[in-house]
Short mmCIF file of C-alpha atoms and ligand atoms in Angstrom, two decimals:
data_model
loop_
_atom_site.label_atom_id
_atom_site.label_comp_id
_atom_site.label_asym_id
_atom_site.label_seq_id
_atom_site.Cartn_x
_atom_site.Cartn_y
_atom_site.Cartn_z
CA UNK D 29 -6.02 41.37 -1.23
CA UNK D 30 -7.16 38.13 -0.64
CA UNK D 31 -5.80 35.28 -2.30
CA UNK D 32 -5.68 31.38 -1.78
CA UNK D 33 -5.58 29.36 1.11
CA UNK D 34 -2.10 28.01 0.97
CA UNK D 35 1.27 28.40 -1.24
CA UNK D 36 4.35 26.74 -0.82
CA UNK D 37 7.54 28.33 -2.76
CA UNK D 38 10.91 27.15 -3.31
CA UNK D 39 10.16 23.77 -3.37
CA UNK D 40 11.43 21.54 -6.52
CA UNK D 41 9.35 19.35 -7.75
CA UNK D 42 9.47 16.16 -10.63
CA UNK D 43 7.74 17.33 -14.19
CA UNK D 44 8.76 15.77 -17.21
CA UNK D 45 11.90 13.89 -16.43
CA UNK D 46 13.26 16.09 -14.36
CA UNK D 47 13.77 18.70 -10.95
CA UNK D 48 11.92 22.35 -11.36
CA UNK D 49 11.85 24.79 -8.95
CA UNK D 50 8.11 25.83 -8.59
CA UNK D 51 5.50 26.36 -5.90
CA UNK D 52 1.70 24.84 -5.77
CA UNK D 53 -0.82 27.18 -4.52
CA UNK D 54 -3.75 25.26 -2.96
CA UNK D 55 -7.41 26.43 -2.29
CA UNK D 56 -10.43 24.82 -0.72
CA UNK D 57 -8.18 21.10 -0.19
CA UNK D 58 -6.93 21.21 -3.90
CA UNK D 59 -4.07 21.94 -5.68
CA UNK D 60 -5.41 24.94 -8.00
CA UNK D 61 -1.70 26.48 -9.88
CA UNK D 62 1.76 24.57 -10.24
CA UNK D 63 3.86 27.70 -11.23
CA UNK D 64 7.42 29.29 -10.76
CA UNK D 65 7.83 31.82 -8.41
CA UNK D 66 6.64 34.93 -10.03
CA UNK D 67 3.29 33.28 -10.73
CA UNK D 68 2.20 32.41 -7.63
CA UNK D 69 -0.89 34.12 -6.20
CA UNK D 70 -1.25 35.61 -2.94
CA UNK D 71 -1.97 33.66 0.04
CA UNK D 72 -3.51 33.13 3.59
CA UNK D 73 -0.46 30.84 4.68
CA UNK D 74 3.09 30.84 3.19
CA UNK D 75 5.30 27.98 3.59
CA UNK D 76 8.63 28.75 1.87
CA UNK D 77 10.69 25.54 1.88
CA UNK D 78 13.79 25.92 -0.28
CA UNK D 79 15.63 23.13 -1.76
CA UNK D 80 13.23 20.51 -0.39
CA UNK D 81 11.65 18.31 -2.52
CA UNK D 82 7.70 18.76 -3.18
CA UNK D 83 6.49 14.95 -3.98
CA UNK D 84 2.98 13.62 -4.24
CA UNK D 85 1.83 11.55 -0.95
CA UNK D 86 1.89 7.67 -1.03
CA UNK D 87 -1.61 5.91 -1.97
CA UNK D 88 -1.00 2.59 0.24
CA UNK D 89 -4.18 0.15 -1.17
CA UNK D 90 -3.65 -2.53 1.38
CA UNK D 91 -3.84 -1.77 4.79
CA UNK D 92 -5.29 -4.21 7.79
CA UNK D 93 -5.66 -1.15 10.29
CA UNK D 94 -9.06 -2.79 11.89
CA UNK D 95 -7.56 -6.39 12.31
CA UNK D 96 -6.03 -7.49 15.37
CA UNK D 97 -6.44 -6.18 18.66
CA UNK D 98 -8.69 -3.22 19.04
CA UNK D 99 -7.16 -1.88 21.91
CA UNK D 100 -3.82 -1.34 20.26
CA UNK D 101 -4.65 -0.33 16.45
CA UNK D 102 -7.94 0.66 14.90
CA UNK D 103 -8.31 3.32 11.75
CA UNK D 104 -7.13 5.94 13.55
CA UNK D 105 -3.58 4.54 15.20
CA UNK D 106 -3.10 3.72 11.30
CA UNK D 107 -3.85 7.08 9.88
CA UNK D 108 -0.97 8.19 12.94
CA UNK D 109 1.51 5.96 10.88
CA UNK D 110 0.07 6.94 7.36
CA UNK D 111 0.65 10.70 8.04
CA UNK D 112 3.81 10.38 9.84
CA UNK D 113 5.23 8.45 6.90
CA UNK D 114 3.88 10.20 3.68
CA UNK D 115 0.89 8.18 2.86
CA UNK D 116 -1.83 10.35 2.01
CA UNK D 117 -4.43 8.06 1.18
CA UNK D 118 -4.92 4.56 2.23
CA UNK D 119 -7.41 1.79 1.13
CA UNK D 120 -8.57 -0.42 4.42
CA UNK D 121 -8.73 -4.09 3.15
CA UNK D 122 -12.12 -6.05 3.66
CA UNK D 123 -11.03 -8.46 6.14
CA UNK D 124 -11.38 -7.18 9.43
CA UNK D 125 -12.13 -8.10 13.28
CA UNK D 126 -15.28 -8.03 14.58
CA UNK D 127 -14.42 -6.10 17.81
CA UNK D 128 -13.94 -2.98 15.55
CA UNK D 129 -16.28 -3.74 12.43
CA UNK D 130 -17.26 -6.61 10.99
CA UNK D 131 -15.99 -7.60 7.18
CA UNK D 132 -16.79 -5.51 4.02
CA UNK D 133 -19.53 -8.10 2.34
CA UNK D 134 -22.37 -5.86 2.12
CA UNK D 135 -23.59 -2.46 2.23
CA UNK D 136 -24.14 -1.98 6.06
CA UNK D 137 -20.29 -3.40 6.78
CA UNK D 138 -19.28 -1.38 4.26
CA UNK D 139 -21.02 1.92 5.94
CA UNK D 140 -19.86 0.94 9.29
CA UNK D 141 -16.07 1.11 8.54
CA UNK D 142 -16.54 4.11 6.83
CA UNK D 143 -18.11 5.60 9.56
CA UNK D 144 -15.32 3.88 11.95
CA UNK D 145 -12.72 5.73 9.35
CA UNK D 146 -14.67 8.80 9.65
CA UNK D 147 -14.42 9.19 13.12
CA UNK D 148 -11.00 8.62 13.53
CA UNK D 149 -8.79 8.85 10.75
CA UNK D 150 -6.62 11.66 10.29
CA UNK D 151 -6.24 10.89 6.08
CA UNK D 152 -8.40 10.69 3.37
CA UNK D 153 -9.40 6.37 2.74
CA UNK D 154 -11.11 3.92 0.86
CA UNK D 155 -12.29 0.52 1.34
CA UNK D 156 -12.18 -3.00 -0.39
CA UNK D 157 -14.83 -5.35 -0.43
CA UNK D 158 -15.05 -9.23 0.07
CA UNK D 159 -16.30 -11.54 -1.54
CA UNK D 160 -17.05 -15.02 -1.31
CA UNK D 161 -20.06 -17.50 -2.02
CA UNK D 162 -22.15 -15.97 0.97
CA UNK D 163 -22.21 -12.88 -0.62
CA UNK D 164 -22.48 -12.87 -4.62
CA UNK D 165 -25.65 -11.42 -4.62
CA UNK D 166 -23.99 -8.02 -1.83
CA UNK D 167 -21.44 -7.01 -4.72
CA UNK D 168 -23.23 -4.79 -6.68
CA UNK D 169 -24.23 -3.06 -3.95
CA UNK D 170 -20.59 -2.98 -2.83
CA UNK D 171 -19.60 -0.91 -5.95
CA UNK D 172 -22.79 1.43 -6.00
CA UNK D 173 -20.88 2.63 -2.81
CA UNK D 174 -17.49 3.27 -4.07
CA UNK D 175 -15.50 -0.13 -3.30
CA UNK D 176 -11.78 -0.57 -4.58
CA UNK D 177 -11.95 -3.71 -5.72
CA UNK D 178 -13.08 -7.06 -4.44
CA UNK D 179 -10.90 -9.16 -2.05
CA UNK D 180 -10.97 -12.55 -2.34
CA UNK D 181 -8.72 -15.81 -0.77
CA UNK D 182 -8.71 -19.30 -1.86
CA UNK D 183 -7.87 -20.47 1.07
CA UNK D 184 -7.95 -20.01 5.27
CA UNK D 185 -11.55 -18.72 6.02
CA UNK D 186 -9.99 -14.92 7.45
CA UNK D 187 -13.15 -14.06 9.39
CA UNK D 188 -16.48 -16.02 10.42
CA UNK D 189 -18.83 -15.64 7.21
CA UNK D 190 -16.06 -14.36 4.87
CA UNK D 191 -15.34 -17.50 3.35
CA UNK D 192 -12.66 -18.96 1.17
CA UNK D 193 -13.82 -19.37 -2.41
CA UNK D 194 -13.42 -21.67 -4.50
CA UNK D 195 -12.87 -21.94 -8.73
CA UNK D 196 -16.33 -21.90 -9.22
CA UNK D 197 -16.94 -18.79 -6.84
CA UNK D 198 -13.69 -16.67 -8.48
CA UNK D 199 -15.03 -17.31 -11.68
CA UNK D 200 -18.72 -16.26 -10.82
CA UNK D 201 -17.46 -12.94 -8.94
CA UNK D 202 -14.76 -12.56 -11.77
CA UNK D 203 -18.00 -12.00 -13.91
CA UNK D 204 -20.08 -9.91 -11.65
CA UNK D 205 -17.01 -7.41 -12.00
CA UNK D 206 -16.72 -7.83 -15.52
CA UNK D 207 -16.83 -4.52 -17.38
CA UNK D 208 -17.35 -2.42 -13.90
CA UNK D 209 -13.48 -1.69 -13.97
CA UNK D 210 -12.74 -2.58 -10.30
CA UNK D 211 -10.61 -5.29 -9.70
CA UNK D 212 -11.05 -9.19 -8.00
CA UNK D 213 -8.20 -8.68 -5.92
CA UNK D 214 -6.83 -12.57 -5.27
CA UNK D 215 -4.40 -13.73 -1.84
CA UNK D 216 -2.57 -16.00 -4.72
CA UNK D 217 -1.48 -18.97 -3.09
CA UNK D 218 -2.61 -22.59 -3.47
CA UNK D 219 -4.03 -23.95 -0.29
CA UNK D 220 -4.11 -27.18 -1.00
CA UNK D 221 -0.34 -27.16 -1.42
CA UNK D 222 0.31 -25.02 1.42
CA UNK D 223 -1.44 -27.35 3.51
CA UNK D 224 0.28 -30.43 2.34
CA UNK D 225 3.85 -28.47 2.50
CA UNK D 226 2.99 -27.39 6.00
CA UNK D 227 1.60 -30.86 7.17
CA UNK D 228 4.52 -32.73 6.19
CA UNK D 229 7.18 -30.18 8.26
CA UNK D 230 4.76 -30.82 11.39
CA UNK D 231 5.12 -34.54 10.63
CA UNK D 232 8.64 -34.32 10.54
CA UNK D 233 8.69 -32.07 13.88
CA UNK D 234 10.29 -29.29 11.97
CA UNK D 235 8.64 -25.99 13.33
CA UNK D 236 10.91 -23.52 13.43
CA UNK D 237 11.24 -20.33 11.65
CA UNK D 238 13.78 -21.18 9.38
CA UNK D 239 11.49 -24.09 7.63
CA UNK D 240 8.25 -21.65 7.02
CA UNK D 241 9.28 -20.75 3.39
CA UNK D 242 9.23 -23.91 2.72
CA UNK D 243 5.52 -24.62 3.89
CA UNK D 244 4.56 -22.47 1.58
CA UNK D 245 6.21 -23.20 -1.58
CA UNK D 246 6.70 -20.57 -4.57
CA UNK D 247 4.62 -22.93 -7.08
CA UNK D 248 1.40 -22.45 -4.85
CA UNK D 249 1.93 -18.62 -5.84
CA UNK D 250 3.32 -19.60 -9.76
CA UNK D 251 0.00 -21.85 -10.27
CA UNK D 252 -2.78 -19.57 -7.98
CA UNK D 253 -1.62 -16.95 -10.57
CA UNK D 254 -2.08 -18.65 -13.28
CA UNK D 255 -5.54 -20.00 -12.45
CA UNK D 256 -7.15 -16.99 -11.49
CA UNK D 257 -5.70 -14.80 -14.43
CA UNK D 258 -7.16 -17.62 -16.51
CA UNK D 259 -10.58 -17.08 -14.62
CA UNK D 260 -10.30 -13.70 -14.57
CA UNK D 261 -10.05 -13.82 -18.63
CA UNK D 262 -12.26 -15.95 -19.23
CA UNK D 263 -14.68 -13.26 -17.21
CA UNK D 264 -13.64 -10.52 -19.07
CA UNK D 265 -12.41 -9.04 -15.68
CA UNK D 266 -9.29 -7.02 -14.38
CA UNK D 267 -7.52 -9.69 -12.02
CA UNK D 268 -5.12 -7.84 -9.27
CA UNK D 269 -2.89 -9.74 -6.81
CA UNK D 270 -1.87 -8.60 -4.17
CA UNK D 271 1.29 -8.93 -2.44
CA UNK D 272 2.98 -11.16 -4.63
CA UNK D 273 5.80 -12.32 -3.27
CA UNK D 274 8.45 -14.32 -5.19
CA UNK D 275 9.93 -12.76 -8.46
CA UNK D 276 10.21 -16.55 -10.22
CA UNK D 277 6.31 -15.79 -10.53
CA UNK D 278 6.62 -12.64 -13.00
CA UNK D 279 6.59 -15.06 -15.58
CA UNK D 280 3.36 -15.98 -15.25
CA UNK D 281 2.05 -12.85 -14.94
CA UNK D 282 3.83 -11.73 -18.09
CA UNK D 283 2.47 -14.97 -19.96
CA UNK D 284 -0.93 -14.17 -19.05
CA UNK D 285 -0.80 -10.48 -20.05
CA UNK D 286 0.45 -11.78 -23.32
CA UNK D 287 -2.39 -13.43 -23.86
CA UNK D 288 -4.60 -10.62 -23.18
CA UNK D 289 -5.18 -11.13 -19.50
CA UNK D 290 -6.14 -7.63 -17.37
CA UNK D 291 -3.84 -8.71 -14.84
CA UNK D 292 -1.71 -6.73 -12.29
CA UNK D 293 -0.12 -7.54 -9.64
CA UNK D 294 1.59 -5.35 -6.51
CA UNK D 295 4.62 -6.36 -4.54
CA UNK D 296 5.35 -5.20 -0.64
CA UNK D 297 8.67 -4.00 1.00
CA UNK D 298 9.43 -6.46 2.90
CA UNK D 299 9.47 -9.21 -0.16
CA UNK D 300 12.17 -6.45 -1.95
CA UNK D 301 14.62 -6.10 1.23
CA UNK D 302 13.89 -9.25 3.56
CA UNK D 303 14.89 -13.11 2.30
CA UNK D 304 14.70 -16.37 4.28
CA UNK D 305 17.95 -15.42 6.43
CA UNK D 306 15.70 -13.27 8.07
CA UNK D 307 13.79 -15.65 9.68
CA UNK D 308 17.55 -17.22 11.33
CA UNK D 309 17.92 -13.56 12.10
CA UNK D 310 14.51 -12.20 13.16
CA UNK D 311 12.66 -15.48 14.12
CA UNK D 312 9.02 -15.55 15.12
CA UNK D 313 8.62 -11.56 13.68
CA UNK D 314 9.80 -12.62 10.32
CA UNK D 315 6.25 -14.28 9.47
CA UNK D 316 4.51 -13.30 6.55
CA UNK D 317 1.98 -14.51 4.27
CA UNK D 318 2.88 -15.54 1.48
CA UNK D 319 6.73 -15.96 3.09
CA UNK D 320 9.56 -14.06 2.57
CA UNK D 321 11.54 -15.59 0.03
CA UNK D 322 15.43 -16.80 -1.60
CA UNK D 323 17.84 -14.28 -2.68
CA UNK D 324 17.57 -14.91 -6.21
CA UNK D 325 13.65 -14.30 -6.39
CA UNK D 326 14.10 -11.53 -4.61
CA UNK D 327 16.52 -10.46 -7.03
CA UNK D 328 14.13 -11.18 -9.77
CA UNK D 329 11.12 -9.03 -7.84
CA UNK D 330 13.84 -6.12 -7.82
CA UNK D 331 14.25 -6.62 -11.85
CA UNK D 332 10.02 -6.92 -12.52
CA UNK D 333 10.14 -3.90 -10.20
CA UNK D 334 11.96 -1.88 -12.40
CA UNK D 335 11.07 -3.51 -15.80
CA UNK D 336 7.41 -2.54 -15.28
CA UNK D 337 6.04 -6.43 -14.25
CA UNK D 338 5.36 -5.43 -10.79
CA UNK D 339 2.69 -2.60 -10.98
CA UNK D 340 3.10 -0.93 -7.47
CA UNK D 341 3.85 -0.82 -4.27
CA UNK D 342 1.38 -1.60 -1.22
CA UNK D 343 2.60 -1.95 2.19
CA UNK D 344 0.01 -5.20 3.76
CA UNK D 345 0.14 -3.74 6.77
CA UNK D 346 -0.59 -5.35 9.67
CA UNK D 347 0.60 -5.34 13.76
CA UNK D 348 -0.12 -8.78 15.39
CA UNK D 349 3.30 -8.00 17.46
CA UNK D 350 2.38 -8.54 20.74
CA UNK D 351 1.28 -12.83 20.09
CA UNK D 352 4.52 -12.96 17.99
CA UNK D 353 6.52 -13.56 21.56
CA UNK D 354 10.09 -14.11 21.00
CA UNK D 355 10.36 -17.34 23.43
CA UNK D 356 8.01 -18.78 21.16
CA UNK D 357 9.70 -20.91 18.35
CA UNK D 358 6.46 -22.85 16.91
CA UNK D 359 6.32 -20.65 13.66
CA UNK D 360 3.03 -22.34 12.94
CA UNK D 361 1.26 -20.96 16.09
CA UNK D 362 2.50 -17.39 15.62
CA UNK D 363 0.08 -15.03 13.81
CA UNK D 364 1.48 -13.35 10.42
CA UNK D 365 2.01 -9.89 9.32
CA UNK D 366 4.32 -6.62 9.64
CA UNK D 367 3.51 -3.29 9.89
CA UNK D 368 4.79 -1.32 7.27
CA UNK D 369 2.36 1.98 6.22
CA UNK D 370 4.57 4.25 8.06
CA UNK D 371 8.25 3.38 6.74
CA UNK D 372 7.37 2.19 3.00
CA UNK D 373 8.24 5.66 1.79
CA UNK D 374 10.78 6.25 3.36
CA UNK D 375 12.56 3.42 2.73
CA UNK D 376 11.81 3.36 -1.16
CA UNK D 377 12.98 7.13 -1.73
CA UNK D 378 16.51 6.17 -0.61
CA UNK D 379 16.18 4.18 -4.09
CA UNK D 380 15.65 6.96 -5.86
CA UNK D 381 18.31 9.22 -4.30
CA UNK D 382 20.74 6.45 -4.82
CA UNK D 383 19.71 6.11 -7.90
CA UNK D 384 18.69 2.46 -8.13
CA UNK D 385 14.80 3.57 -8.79
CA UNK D 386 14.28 6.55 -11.36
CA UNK D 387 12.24 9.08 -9.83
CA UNK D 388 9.36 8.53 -12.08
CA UNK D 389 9.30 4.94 -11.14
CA UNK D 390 9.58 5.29 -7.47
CA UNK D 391 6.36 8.18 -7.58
CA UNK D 392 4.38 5.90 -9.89
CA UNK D 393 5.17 2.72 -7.73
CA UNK D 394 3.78 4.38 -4.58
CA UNK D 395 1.49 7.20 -5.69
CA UNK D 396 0.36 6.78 -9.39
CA UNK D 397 -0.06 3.84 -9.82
CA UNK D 398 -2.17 2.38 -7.09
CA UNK D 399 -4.37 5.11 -7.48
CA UNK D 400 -5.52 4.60 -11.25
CA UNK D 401 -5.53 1.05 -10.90
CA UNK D 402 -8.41 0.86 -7.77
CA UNK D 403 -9.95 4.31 -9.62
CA UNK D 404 -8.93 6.89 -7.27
CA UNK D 405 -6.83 8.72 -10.14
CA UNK D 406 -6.03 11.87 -10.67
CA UNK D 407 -7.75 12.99 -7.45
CA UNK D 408 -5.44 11.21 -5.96
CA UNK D 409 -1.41 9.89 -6.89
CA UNK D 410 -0.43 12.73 -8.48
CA UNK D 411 0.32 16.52 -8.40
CA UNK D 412 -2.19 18.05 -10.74
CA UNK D 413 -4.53 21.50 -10.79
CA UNK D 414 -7.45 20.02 -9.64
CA UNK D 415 -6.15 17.10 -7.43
CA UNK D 416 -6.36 16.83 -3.88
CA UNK D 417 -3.54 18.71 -2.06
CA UNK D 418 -2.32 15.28 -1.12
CA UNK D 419 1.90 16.32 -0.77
CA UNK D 420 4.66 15.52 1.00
CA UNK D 421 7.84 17.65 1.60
CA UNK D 422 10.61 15.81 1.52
CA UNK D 423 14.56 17.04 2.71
CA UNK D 424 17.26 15.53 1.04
CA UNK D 425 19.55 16.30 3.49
CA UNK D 426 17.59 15.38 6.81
CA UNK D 427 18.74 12.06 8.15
CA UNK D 428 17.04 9.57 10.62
CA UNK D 429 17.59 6.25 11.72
CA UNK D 430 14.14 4.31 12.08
CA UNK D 431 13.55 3.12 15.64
CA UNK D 432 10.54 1.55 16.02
CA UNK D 433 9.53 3.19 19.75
CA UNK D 434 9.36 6.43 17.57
CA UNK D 435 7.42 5.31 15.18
CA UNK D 436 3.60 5.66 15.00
CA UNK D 437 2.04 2.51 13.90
CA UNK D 438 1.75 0.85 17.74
CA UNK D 439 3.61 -1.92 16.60
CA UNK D 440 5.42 -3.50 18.87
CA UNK D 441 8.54 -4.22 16.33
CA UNK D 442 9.48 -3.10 12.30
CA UNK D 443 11.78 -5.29 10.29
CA UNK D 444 13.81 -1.62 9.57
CA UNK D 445 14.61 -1.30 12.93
CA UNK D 446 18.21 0.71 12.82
CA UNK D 447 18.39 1.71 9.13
CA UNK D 448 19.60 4.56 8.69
CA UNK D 449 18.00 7.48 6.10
CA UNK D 450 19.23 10.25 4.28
CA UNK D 451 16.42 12.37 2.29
CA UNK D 452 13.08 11.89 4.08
CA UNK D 453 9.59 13.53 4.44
CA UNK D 454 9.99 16.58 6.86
CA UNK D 455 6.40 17.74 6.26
CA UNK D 456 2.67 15.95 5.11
CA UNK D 457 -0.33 17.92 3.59
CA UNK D 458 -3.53 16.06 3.25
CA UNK D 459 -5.74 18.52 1.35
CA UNK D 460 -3.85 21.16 2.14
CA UNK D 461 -3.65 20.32 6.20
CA UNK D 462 -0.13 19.69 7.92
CA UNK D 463 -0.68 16.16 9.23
CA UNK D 464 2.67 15.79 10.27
CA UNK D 465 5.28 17.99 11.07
CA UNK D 466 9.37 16.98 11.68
CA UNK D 467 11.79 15.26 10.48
CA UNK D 468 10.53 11.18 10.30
CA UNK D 469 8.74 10.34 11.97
CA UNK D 470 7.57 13.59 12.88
CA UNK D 471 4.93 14.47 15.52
CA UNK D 472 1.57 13.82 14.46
CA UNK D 473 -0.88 16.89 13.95
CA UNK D 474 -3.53 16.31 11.71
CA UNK D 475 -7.01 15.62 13.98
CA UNK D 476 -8.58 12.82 14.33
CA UNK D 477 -11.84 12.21 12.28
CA UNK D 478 -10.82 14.61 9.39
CA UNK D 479 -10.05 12.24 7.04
CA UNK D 480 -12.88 11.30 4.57
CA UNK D 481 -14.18 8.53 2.43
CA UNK D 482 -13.06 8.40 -0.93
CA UNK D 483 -15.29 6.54 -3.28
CA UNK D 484 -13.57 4.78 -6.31
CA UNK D 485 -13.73 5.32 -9.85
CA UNK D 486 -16.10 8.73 -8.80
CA UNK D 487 -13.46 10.84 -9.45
CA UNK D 488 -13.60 14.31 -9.75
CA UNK D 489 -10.70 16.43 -10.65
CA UNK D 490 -8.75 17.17 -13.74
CA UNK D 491 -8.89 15.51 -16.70
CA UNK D 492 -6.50 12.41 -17.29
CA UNK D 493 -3.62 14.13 -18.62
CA UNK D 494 -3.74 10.17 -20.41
CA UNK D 495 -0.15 9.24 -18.58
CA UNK D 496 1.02 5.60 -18.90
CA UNK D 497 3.34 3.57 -17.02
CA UNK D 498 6.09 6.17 -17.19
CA UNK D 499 4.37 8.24 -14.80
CA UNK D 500 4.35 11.76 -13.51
CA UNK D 501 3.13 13.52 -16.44
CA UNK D 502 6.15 13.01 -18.31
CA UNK D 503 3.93 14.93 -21.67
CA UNK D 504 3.30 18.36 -19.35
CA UNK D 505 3.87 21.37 -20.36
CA UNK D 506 6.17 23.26 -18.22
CA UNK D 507 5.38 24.93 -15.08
CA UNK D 508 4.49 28.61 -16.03
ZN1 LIG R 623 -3.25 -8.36 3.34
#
């Protein structure tokens, strides 16, 4: 008898609140029956995994895979670390080098790192778009073709013609996306303050790691984030920023909401477990934009985290390792960034099996939630008949310690370097596919060029089971 492609049994997996042992049978790339043993069909391919822990992959919206140095990391070296860590689905940001395609502000850029993904990833993507006052008239034609969101930065032109914008410029693209339900995704920091901050250290010949907090001061976040949700409202439009990066600025987010603001904001890793001792400790690798920050805001990020302030997760990865030479101490000539796609889950799951994140909160933090907020939802970010087979198995007894020359993201360093894990993804399905096999970081296995382009808010699937911020279908029904 023929049956479906692919079942996995004896896995528990999170519905309602709680563990239950069931299986997913998948056909054709999608999950088509979440049942308990007895009511799972027949299959091509078994895998029976007992006791381990059946969790949707990661979405990671905010990748730089095709920045930097094309002969180290391109869409493809990032899909390695994607796959290797649990992230099922990443969203390429617009910015982007030349040498490997040139920045999301029209149509054709758009279709060339698509076809750039297409060739090489080994996951399922999207991209953002860019905007700026070059290229008001390009965004329409941006979303026709299944953008995120658009990407913007008040200050620091990122490449050639993507320009910073100004007020004028938010506000304008703030009401081209007005009503469209993607996002104006905003870098939130104040230039004009940054710059001042950062000329008066150079003044004073202070140029060291341990000043660059300090050069870019938590009120250039606090008031960029208050300006642009402002805009945003006054557009009508949903307002995301990304990596935020101090929790002293949740209270600005939560004033705006509470005026009505469509306003969410994501938060990284590295701003929940790094602080400004790093940068005595790690030096020239500890620089970030916006910077890592005190222990007390990052005390408050950990409390917005968990209160619901912070809407998700998103890794901002990068790998610039290679110019971030030890020997050199100016901290204003080093380029910024960490990688971080390949450990995020990882890391965050040890939350949850310490018990510091509920489950629910950890799987809409990473999966969920990115995933209906960019439009991606329920085809995506969750474990429902009818979604992608997007899964990750995870064994709660399999340890590692993360050492970066094992790692996949050809980074040169990670800020986890020597953690040690207990509980961590053993196995990663995209649409059904083993993409990665072994305890992490497994080997890679999924091929090159089979990952596709996902267009947002096109989503076919189920229906919205209508979920809210509690995440993972906490109103199912049981498994059958
Ligand atoms: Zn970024």
């Amino acid at each position: 008898m023929s049956g479906v492609d692919l079942v996995l049994r004896g896995t528990r997996l999170r519905w309602g609140g709680t563990w239950v042992e069931a299986g997913v049978a998948v056909d054709d790339g999608r999950i088509v029956r979440i049942a308990k043993e007895p009511n799972l069909p027949p299959a091509d391919e078994t895998v029976n995994a007992p006791g381990q822990l059946l969790l949707p992959g990661a979405v990671d919206t905010h990748t730089h895979f095709s920045y930097g140095r094309p002969d180290r990391t391109d869409l493809g070296t990032g899909s390695e670390a994607c796959a290797s860590g649990g992230v099922t689905f990443f969203v390429e940001q617009a910015a982007s080098t030349p040498e490997h395609c040139p920045p999301t502000l029209d149509v054709p850029a758009l279709q060339e790192k698509v076809a750039l993904g297409e060739r090489t990833s080994r996951v399922d993507f999207g991209v953002h778009g860019g905007g700026c006052a070059g290229n008001l008239d390009q965004v329409p034609g941006l979303l026709a073709t299944g953008v995120a969101g658009i990407k913007v930065y008040l200050g620091w032109n990122p490449v050639g013609r993507y320009q910073a914008s100004d007020d004028a410029t938010v506000l304008a693209l703030a009401r081209t996306l007005a009503g469209t339900g993607a996002p104006l995704e905003v870098h939130a920091e104040n230039p004009s303050l940054v710059a001042a901050a950062t000329e008066a250290l150079k003044r004073a010949g202070r140029t060291t790691p341990e000043v660059y907090t300090d050069s870019r001061p938590t009120l250039a976040e606090q008031e960029a984030v208050s300006r642009v949700a402002r805009l945003g409202e006054a557009a009508g439009a949903a307002v995301h920023i990304v990596h935020l990066s101090s929790g002293w600025t949740l209270p600005v987010v939560r004033e705006a909401r509470a005026r009505g603001a469509d306003l969410s904001v994501e938060t990284c890793p590295h701003y929940l477990y790094f602080d400004t001792g790093t940068y005595r400790e790690r030096g020239p690798y500890a620089k970030v934009n916006p910077p890592l920050r005190s222990r007390p805001e990052v005390e408050a990020l950990w409390a917005g985290l968990l209160d619901g302030t912070v809407d998700f997760l998103a890794s901002d990865h990068a790998a610039p390792s290679a110019e971030k030479a030890p020997g050199s101490q100016d901290i204003f000539s080093i380029p910024p960034g960490f990688p971080g796609s390949e450990t995020m889950y990882p890391v965050l799951m040890q939350e949850a099996f310490r018990g510091r994140l509920p489950w629910e909160r950890l799987l809409w933090l990473l999966s969920e939630g990115p995933a209906r907020r960019f439009g991606y939802y329920p085809r995506k970010g969750t474990l429902l008949p009818g979604s992608d087979a997007d899964f990750v198995l995870v064994d709660p007894r399999a340890t590692t310690v993360v050492r970066n020359e094992r790692l996949h993201h050809h980074s040169e360093f990670t800020l986890f370097e020597g953690w040690s894990l207990t509980g961590v993804p053993v196995r990663t399905f995209s649409r059904g596919e083993t993409v990665a096999e072994g305890v992490f970081p497994g080997s890679v296995t999924g091929r090159p060029g089979r990952g596709r382009y996902v267009r947002a808010r096109e989503v076919t699937g189920p229906a919205s089971p209508g979920g809210s911020g509690g995440g993972a279908g906490t109103a199912r029904p049981p498994p059958p």
